[in-house]
Amino acid sequence: MTDELLVLRAQLGERAAVAELVARWRVPVWTYVRRMLDAERADDVTQEIWLAVVRGLPRLRDPGRFAPWLFTIARRSVTDRLRDQYTHGHDTLAAHDTATEDPVEAMVDRAELVSALAGLPVPEREILALFYLEDLPVEDCAQICRIPTGTVKSRLNRARRLLRAHLEEKGYRP
């Protein structure tokens, strides 16, 4: 069943359709939020997102645009949490994952990548997460972030350069 049909059914009051939407999108939303925030805050923000989705679902005008709408809510929630953290005097915008000693090289590579992503500025990290990790097209990324598509492309380019430089600095060669 498509997201559009599930949204329509949810808007008609079918609780099973809401449950299916949550089940289908729970992991992608949490993953996006986790890439923007530390694990502790990611759980709280994800719950806030789903509460906003359930409350706002009846007002969604275009059920076929559920994914961009969902990630717009997620982005807004993450931005609010980052803003709260900034205004309350915290000195970091994101937790930096640290790699532990692990004999499996893939785990080390993944830890380095997560660390490199955490080191990117928030706008670039957000675009990378939406475009590459959530597989959203440039147009949807632009809509979610409320920026022109050209800005999405330039942020993607800058993010790739920053990520490449960070990984090369750590000894990784493409």
Coordinates of N, CA and C in Angstrom, one line a residue:
M1 N 0.8 -1.2 0.0 CA 0.0 0.0 0.0 C 0.9 1.2 0.0
T2 N 0.5 2.2 -0.8 CA 1.4 3.4 -0.9 C 1.2 4.3 0.3
D3 N 2.1 5.2 0.5 CA 2.0 6.2 1.6 C 0.8 7.1 1.3
E4 N 0.5 7.4 0.1 CA -0.6 8.3 -0.2 C -1.9 7.7 0.2
L5 N -2.1 6.4 -0.1 CA -3.3 5.7 0.4 C -3.4 5.6 1.9
L6 N -2.2 5.3 2.5 CA -2.2 5.2 4.0 C -2.6 6.6 4.6
V7 N -2.1 7.7 4.0 CA -2.4 9.0 4.5 C -3.9 9.2 4.4
L8 N -4.4 8.9 3.2 CA -5.9 9.1 3.0 C -6.7 8.3 4.0
R9 N -6.3 7.1 4.3 CA -7.0 6.3 5.2 C -6.9 6.8 6.6
A10 N -5.7 7.3 7.0 CA -5.4 7.9 8.3 C -6.3 9.1 8.5
Q11 N -6.4 9.9 7.4 CA -7.2 11.1 7.5 C -8.7 10.8 7.7
L12 N -9.1 9.6 7.3 CA -10.5 9.2 7.5 C -10.7 8.6 8.8
G13 N -9.6 8.5 9.6 CA -9.8 8.0 11.0 C -9.3 6.6 11.2
E14 N -8.7 6.0 10.3 CA -8.3 4.6 10.4 C -7.0 4.5 11.2
R15 N -7.0 4.1 12.4 CA -5.8 4.0 13.3 C -4.8 3.0 12.7
A16 N -5.2 2.0 12.1 CA -4.2 1.0 11.6 C -3.4 1.7 10.5
A17 N -3.9 2.6 9.7 CA -3.2 3.3 8.7 C -2.1 4.2 9.3
V18 N -2.5 4.9 10.4 CA -1.5 5.7 11.1 C -0.4 4.8 11.7
A19 N -0.7 3.7 12.2 CA 0.3 2.8 12.8 C 1.2 2.3 11.7
E20 N 0.7 2.0 10.5 CA 1.5 1.5 9.4 C 2.4 2.6 8.9
L21 N 2.0 3.9 8.8 CA 2.8 5.0 8.5 C 4.0 5.1 9.5
V22 N 3.7 5.1 10.7 CA 4.7 5.2 11.8 C 5.7 4.0 11.6
A23 N 5.2 2.8 11.5 CA 6.0 1.6 11.3 C 7.0 1.8 10.1
R24 N 6.4 2.3 9.0 CA 7.2 2.4 7.8 C 8.3 3.5 7.9
W25 N 8.0 4.6 8.6 CA 8.9 5.7 8.6 C 9.6 5.9 9.9
R26 N 9.4 5.1 10.9 CA 10.0 5.3 12.2 C 11.5 5.2 12.1
V27 N 12.1 4.2 11.4 CA 13.6 4.1 11.3 C 14.2 5.2 10.5
P28 N 13.6 5.6 9.3 CA 14.2 6.7 8.5 C 14.2 8.0 9.3
V29 N 13.1 8.3 10.0 CA 13.0 9.5 10.7 C 14.0 9.5 11.9
W30 N 14.1 8.4 12.7 CA 15.0 8.4 13.8 C 16.5 8.5 13.3
T31 N 16.8 7.8 12.1 CA 18.1 7.9 11.6 C 18.5 9.3 11.2
Y32 N 17.6 10.0 10.5 CA 17.8 11.4 10.2 C 18.1 12.2 11.4
V33 N 17.2 12.1 12.4 CA 17.4 12.9 13.6 C 18.7 12.5 14.4
R34 N 19.0 11.2 14.4 CA 20.2 10.8 15.1 C 21.5 11.3 14.4
R35 N 21.4 11.5 13.1 CA 22.6 12.1 12.4 C 22.7 13.6 12.7
M36 N 21.7 14.2 13.2 CA 21.7 15.6 13.5 C 22.0 15.9 15.0
L37 N 21.6 14.9 15.8 CA 21.6 15.1 17.3 C 22.3 13.9 17.9
D38 N 22.6 14.0 19.2 CA 23.1 12.8 19.9 C 21.9 11.8 20.2
A39 N 22.3 10.6 20.6 CA 21.3 9.5 20.7 C 20.2 9.9 21.7
E40 N 20.6 10.5 22.9 CA 19.7 10.8 23.9 C 18.6 11.8 23.4
R41 N 19.0 12.8 22.8 CA 18.1 13.8 22.3 C 17.3 13.3 21.1
A42 N 17.9 12.4 20.3 CA 17.2 11.9 19.1 C 16.0 11.1 19.5
D43 N 16.0 10.4 20.5 CA 14.8 9.7 20.9 C 13.7 10.6 21.3
D44 N 14.0 11.7 22.1 CA 13.0 12.6 22.5 C 12.4 13.4 21.3
V45 N 13.3 13.9 20.4 CA 12.9 14.6 19.3 C 12.0 13.8 18.3
T46 N 12.4 12.5 18.2 CA 11.6 11.7 17.3 C 10.2 11.5 17.8
Q47 N 10.1 11.4 19.1 CA 8.7 11.3 19.7 C 7.9 12.5 19.5
E48 N 8.6 13.7 19.6 CA 7.9 15.0 19.3 C 7.5 15.0 17.9
I49 N 8.3 14.5 17.0 CA 8.0 14.6 15.5 C 6.7 13.7 15.3
W50 N 6.7 12.5 15.8 CA 5.5 11.7 15.6 C 4.3 12.2 16.2
L51 N 4.4 12.9 17.3 CA 3.2 13.6 17.9 C 2.7 14.7 16.9
A52 N 3.7 15.5 16.4 CA 3.3 16.5 15.5 C 2.7 16.0 14.2
V53 N 3.2 14.8 13.7 CA 2.7 14.2 12.5 C 1.2 13.7 12.8
V54 N 1.0 13.1 13.9 CA -0.3 12.6 14.1 C -1.3 13.7 14.3
R55 N -0.9 14.8 14.9 CA -1.8 16.0 15.1 C -2.0 16.7 13.7
G56 N -1.0 16.7 12.9 CA -1.1 17.5 11.6 C -1.6 16.7 10.5
L57 N -1.6 15.4 10.5 CA -2.0 14.6 9.4 C -3.4 15.0 8.8
P58 N -4.4 15.3 9.6 CA -5.7 15.7 9.1 C -5.6 16.9 8.2
R59 N -4.6 17.8 8.4 CA -4.4 19.0 7.6 C -3.5 18.9 6.4
L60 N -2.9 17.7 6.2 CA -2.0 17.5 5.1 C -2.9 17.6 3.8
R61 N -2.6 18.5 2.9 CA -3.5 18.7 1.7 C -3.1 17.8 0.6
D62 N -1.8 17.5 0.5 CA -1.4 16.6 -0.6 C -0.8 15.3 -0.1
P63 N -1.6 14.3 0.1 CA -1.1 13.0 0.7 C 0.0 12.4 -0.1
G64 N 0.2 12.7 -1.4 CA 1.3 12.2 -2.2 C 2.6 12.8 -1.8
R65 N 2.6 13.9 -1.0 CA 3.8 14.6 -0.6 C 4.1 14.3 0.9
F66 N 3.7 13.1 1.4 CA 3.9 12.8 2.8 C 5.4 12.8 3.2
A67 N 6.3 12.2 2.5 CA 7.7 12.2 2.9 C 8.3 13.6 3.0
P68 N 8.2 14.5 2.1 CA 8.7 15.8 2.3 C 8.1 16.5 3.5
W69 N 6.8 16.3 3.6 CA 6.1 17.0 4.8 C 6.6 16.4 6.1
L70 N 6.8 15.1 6.1 CA 7.3 14.5 7.3 C 8.7 15.0 7.7
F71 N 9.6 15.0 6.7 CA 11.0 15.5 6.9 C 11.0 17.0 7.2
T72 N 10.1 17.8 6.7 CA 10.0 19.2 7.1 C 9.7 19.3 8.6
I73 N 8.8 18.5 9.1 CA 8.5 18.5 10.5 C 9.7 18.0 11.3
A74 N 10.4 17.0 10.8 CA 11.6 16.5 11.5 C 12.7 17.6 11.5
R75 N 12.9 18.3 10.4 CA 13.9 19.3 10.3 C 13.5 20.5 11.3
R76 N 12.3 20.8 11.3 CA 11.9 21.9 12.2 C 12.1 21.5 13.7
S77 N 11.8 20.3 14.0 CA 12.0 19.8 15.4 C 13.5 19.8 15.8
V78 N 14.3 19.3 14.8 CA 15.8 19.3 15.1 C 16.3 20.7 15.2
T79 N 15.9 21.6 14.3 CA 16.3 23.0 14.4 C 15.9 23.6 15.7
D80 N 14.7 23.4 16.2 CA 14.2 23.9 17.5 C 15.1 23.4 18.6
R81 N 15.4 22.1 18.6 CA 16.3 21.5 19.6 C 17.7 22.1 19.6
L82 N 18.2 22.3 18.4 CA 19.6 22.9 18.3 C 19.6 24.3 18.8
R83 N 18.5 25.1 18.4 CA 18.4 26.4 18.8 C 18.3 26.5 20.3
D84 N 17.5 25.6 21.0 CA 17.4 25.6 22.4 C 18.7 25.4 23.1
Q85 N 19.4 24.4 22.5 CA 20.8 24.1 23.0 C 21.7 25.3 22.9
Y86 N 21.7 26.0 21.8 CA 22.5 27.1 21.5 C 22.2 28.2 22.5
T87 N 20.9 28.5 22.7 CA 20.5 29.6 23.5 C 20.7 29.3 25.0
H88 N 20.8 28.1 25.3 CA 21.1 27.7 26.7 C 22.5 27.6 27.1
G89 N 23.4 28.0 26.1 CA 24.8 28.1 26.4 C 25.6 26.8 26.3
H90 N 25.0 25.8 25.6 CA 25.8 24.6 25.4 C 26.9 24.9 24.4
D91 N 28.0 24.2 24.5 CA 29.1 24.6 23.6 C 29.3 23.7 22.4
T92 N 28.5 22.6 22.2 CA 28.5 21.8 21.0 C 27.2 21.7 20.4
L93 N 27.1 21.6 19.1 CA 25.9 21.5 18.4 C 25.5 20.0 18.1
A94 N 26.5 19.2 18.2 CA 26.2 17.7 18.0 C 27.2 16.9 18.7
A95 N 26.8 15.8 19.2 CA 27.7 14.9 19.8 C 28.6 14.2 18.8
H96 N 29.9 14.1 19.2 CA 30.8 13.4 18.2 C 31.0 12.0 18.7
D97 N 30.6 11.1 17.7 CA 30.8 9.7 18.0 C 32.3 9.4 18.0
T98 N 32.7 8.5 18.9 CA 34.1 8.1 18.9 C 34.2 6.7 18.6
A99 N 35.2 6.3 17.8 CA 35.4 5.0 17.4 C 36.1 4.2 18.5
T100 N 35.6 3.0 18.8 CA 36.3 2.2 19.8 C 37.1 1.2 19.1
E101 N 38.1 0.6 19.8 CA 39.0 -0.4 19.2 C 38.1 -1.6 18.8
D102 N 38.1 -1.9 17.5 CA 37.4 -3.0 17.0 C 38.1 -3.6 15.9
P103 N 38.3 -4.9 15.9 CA 39.1 -5.6 14.9 C 38.5 -5.5 13.5
V104 N 37.2 -5.3 13.4 CA 36.5 -5.3 12.2 C 36.7 -3.9 11.5
E105 N 37.4 -3.9 10.4 CA 37.7 -2.7 9.7 C 36.5 -1.9 9.3
A106 N 35.5 -2.6 8.9 CA 34.2 -1.9 8.5 C 33.7 -1.0 9.6
M107 N 33.8 -1.5 10.8 CA 33.2 -0.8 12.0 C 34.1 0.5 12.2
V108 N 35.4 0.4 12.0 CA 36.2 1.6 12.1 C 35.9 2.6 11.1
D109 N 35.7 2.1 9.8 CA 35.4 3.0 8.7 C 34.1 3.7 9.0
R110 N 33.1 3.0 9.5 CA 31.8 3.6 9.8 C 31.9 4.6 10.9
A111 N 32.7 4.3 11.9 CA 32.9 5.2 13.0 C 33.6 6.5 12.5
E112 N 34.5 6.4 11.7 CA 35.2 7.5 11.1 C 34.2 8.4 10.3
L113 N 33.4 7.7 9.5 CA 32.4 8.4 8.7 C 31.4 9.2 9.6
V114 N 30.9 8.5 10.6 CA 30.0 9.1 11.6 C 30.7 10.3 12.2
S115 N 31.9 10.2 12.6 CA 32.6 11.3 13.2 C 32.8 12.4 12.2
A116 N 33.1 12.1 11.0 CA 33.3 13.1 10.0 C 32.0 13.9 9.7
L117 N 30.9 13.1 9.6 CA 29.6 13.8 9.5 C 29.3 14.7 10.6
A118 N 29.5 14.2 11.8 CA 29.3 15.1 13.0 C 30.1 16.3 13.0
G119 N 31.2 16.3 12.3 CA 32.1 17.5 12.3 C 31.7 18.5 11.2
L120 N 30.7 18.2 10.4 CA 30.3 19.1 9.3 C 29.4 20.2 9.9
P121 N 29.3 21.3 9.3 CA 28.3 22.3 9.8 C 26.9 21.8 9.6
V122 N 26.0 22.2 10.4 CA 24.7 21.7 10.4 C 24.0 21.7 9.1
P123 N 24.0 22.8 8.3 CA 23.3 22.9 7.0 C 23.9 21.8 6.0
E124 N 25.2 21.6 6.0 CA 25.8 20.6 5.1 C 25.4 19.2 5.6
R125 N 25.5 19.0 6.9 CA 25.2 17.6 7.4 C 23.7 17.3 7.1
E126 N 22.9 18.3 7.3 CA 21.5 18.1 7.0 C 21.2 17.7 5.5
I127 N 21.8 18.4 4.6 CA 21.6 18.1 3.2 C 22.2 16.7 2.8
L128 N 23.3 16.4 3.4 CA 23.9 15.0 3.1 C 22.9 14.0 3.6
A129 N 22.4 14.2 4.8 CA 21.5 13.2 5.4 C 20.2 13.0 4.6
L130 N 19.7 14.1 4.2 CA 18.4 14.1 3.4 C 18.7 13.5 2.0
F131 N 19.7 13.9 1.3 CA 19.9 13.5 -0.1 C 20.5 12.1 -0.2
Y132 N 21.6 11.8 0.6 CA 22.2 10.5 0.4 C 21.6 9.4 1.3
L133 N 21.3 9.8 2.6 CA 20.9 8.8 3.5 C 19.4 8.5 3.5
E134 N 18.6 9.5 3.2 CA 17.2 9.4 3.1 C 16.7 9.2 1.6
D135 N 17.6 9.4 0.7 CA 17.3 9.2 -0.7 C 16.3 10.1 -1.3
L136 N 16.3 11.3 -0.8 CA 15.3 12.3 -1.3 C 15.9 13.1 -2.4
P137 N 15.1 13.4 -3.4 CA 15.6 14.2 -4.5 C 15.9 15.7 -4.1
V138 N 16.7 16.3 -4.9 CA 17.1 17.7 -4.7 C 15.9 18.6 -4.4
E139 N 14.9 18.4 -5.2 CA 13.7 19.3 -5.1 C 13.0 19.1 -3.7
D140 N 12.9 17.9 -3.2 CA 12.4 17.6 -1.9 C 13.3 18.2 -0.8
C141 N 14.6 18.0 -0.9 CA 15.5 18.6 0.0 C 15.3 20.1 0.1
A142 N 15.1 20.8 -1.0 CA 14.9 22.2 -1.1 C 13.6 22.6 -0.4
Q143 N 12.6 21.8 -0.6 CA 11.3 22.1 0.0 C 11.4 21.9 1.5
I144 N 12.0 20.9 2.0 CA 12.2 20.6 3.4 C 13.0 21.7 4.1
C145 N 14.1 22.1 3.5 CA 15.0 23.1 4.1 C 14.6 24.5 3.8
R146 N 13.6 24.7 2.9 CA 13.1 26.0 2.5 C 14.2 26.8 1.9
I147 N 14.9 26.2 1.0 CA 16.0 26.9 0.2 C 15.8 26.6 -1.2
P148 N 16.4 27.4 -2.1 CA 16.4 27.1 -3.5 C 17.2 25.8 -3.9
T149 N 16.8 25.2 -5.0 CA 17.5 23.9 -5.4 C 19.0 24.2 -5.7
G150 N 19.3 25.4 -6.2 CA 20.7 25.7 -6.4 C 21.5 25.7 -5.1
T151 N 20.8 26.2 -4.0 CA 21.5 26.2 -2.7 C 21.7 24.8 -2.2
V152 N 20.7 23.9 -2.4 CA 20.9 22.5 -2.1 C 22.1 21.9 -2.8
K153 N 22.2 22.2 -4.1 CA 23.4 21.6 -4.9 C 24.7 22.2 -4.4
S154 N 24.7 23.5 -4.0 CA 26.0 24.1 -3.6 C 26.3 23.5 -2.2
R155 N 25.3 23.3 -1.3 CA 25.6 22.7 0.0 C 26.1 21.3 -0.1
L156 N 25.5 20.5 -1.1 CA 26.0 19.2 -1.3 C 27.4 19.2 -1.8
N157 N 27.7 20.1 -2.7 CA 29.1 20.2 -3.2 C 30.1 20.5 -2.0
R158 N 29.7 21.5 -1.2 CA 30.6 21.9 -0.1 C 30.7 20.8 0.9
A159 N 29.6 20.1 1.2 CA 29.6 19.0 2.2 C 30.5 17.9 1.7
R160 N 30.4 17.6 0.4 CA 31.3 16.5 -0.1 C 32.8 16.9 0.0
R161 N 33.1 18.2 -0.3 CA 34.5 18.6 -0.2 C 35.0 18.6 1.2
L162 N 34.1 19.1 2.2 CA 34.5 19.0 3.6 C 34.7 17.6 4.1
L163 N 33.8 16.7 3.7 CA 33.9 15.3 4.1 C 35.1 14.7 3.6
R164 N 35.4 14.9 2.3 CA 36.5 14.3 1.7 C 37.8 14.8 2.3
A165 N 37.9 16.1 2.6 CA 39.1 16.7 3.3 C 39.3 16.1 4.7
H166 N 38.2 16.0 5.4 CA 38.3 15.4 6.7 C 38.8 13.9 6.7
L167 N 38.2 13.2 5.8 CA 38.6 11.7 5.7 C 40.1 11.6 5.2
E168 N 40.5 12.5 4.2 CA 41.9 12.5 3.8 C 42.8 12.8 4.9
E169 N 42.4 13.8 5.7 CA 43.2 14.2 6.8 C 43.4 13.0 7.8
K170 N 42.5 12.2 7.9 CA 42.6 11.0 8.8 C 43.3 9.8 8.1
G171 N 43.7 10.0 6.8 CA 44.5 9.0 6.2 C 43.7 8.1 5.2
Y172 N 42.4 8.4 5.0 CA 41.6 7.7 4.1 C 41.7 8.3 2.7
R173 N 42.0 7.5 1.7 CA 42.1 8.0 0.3 C 40.9 7.4 -0.5
P174 N 40.3 8.3 -1.3 CA 39.2 7.8 -2.1 C 39.6 6.9 -3.3

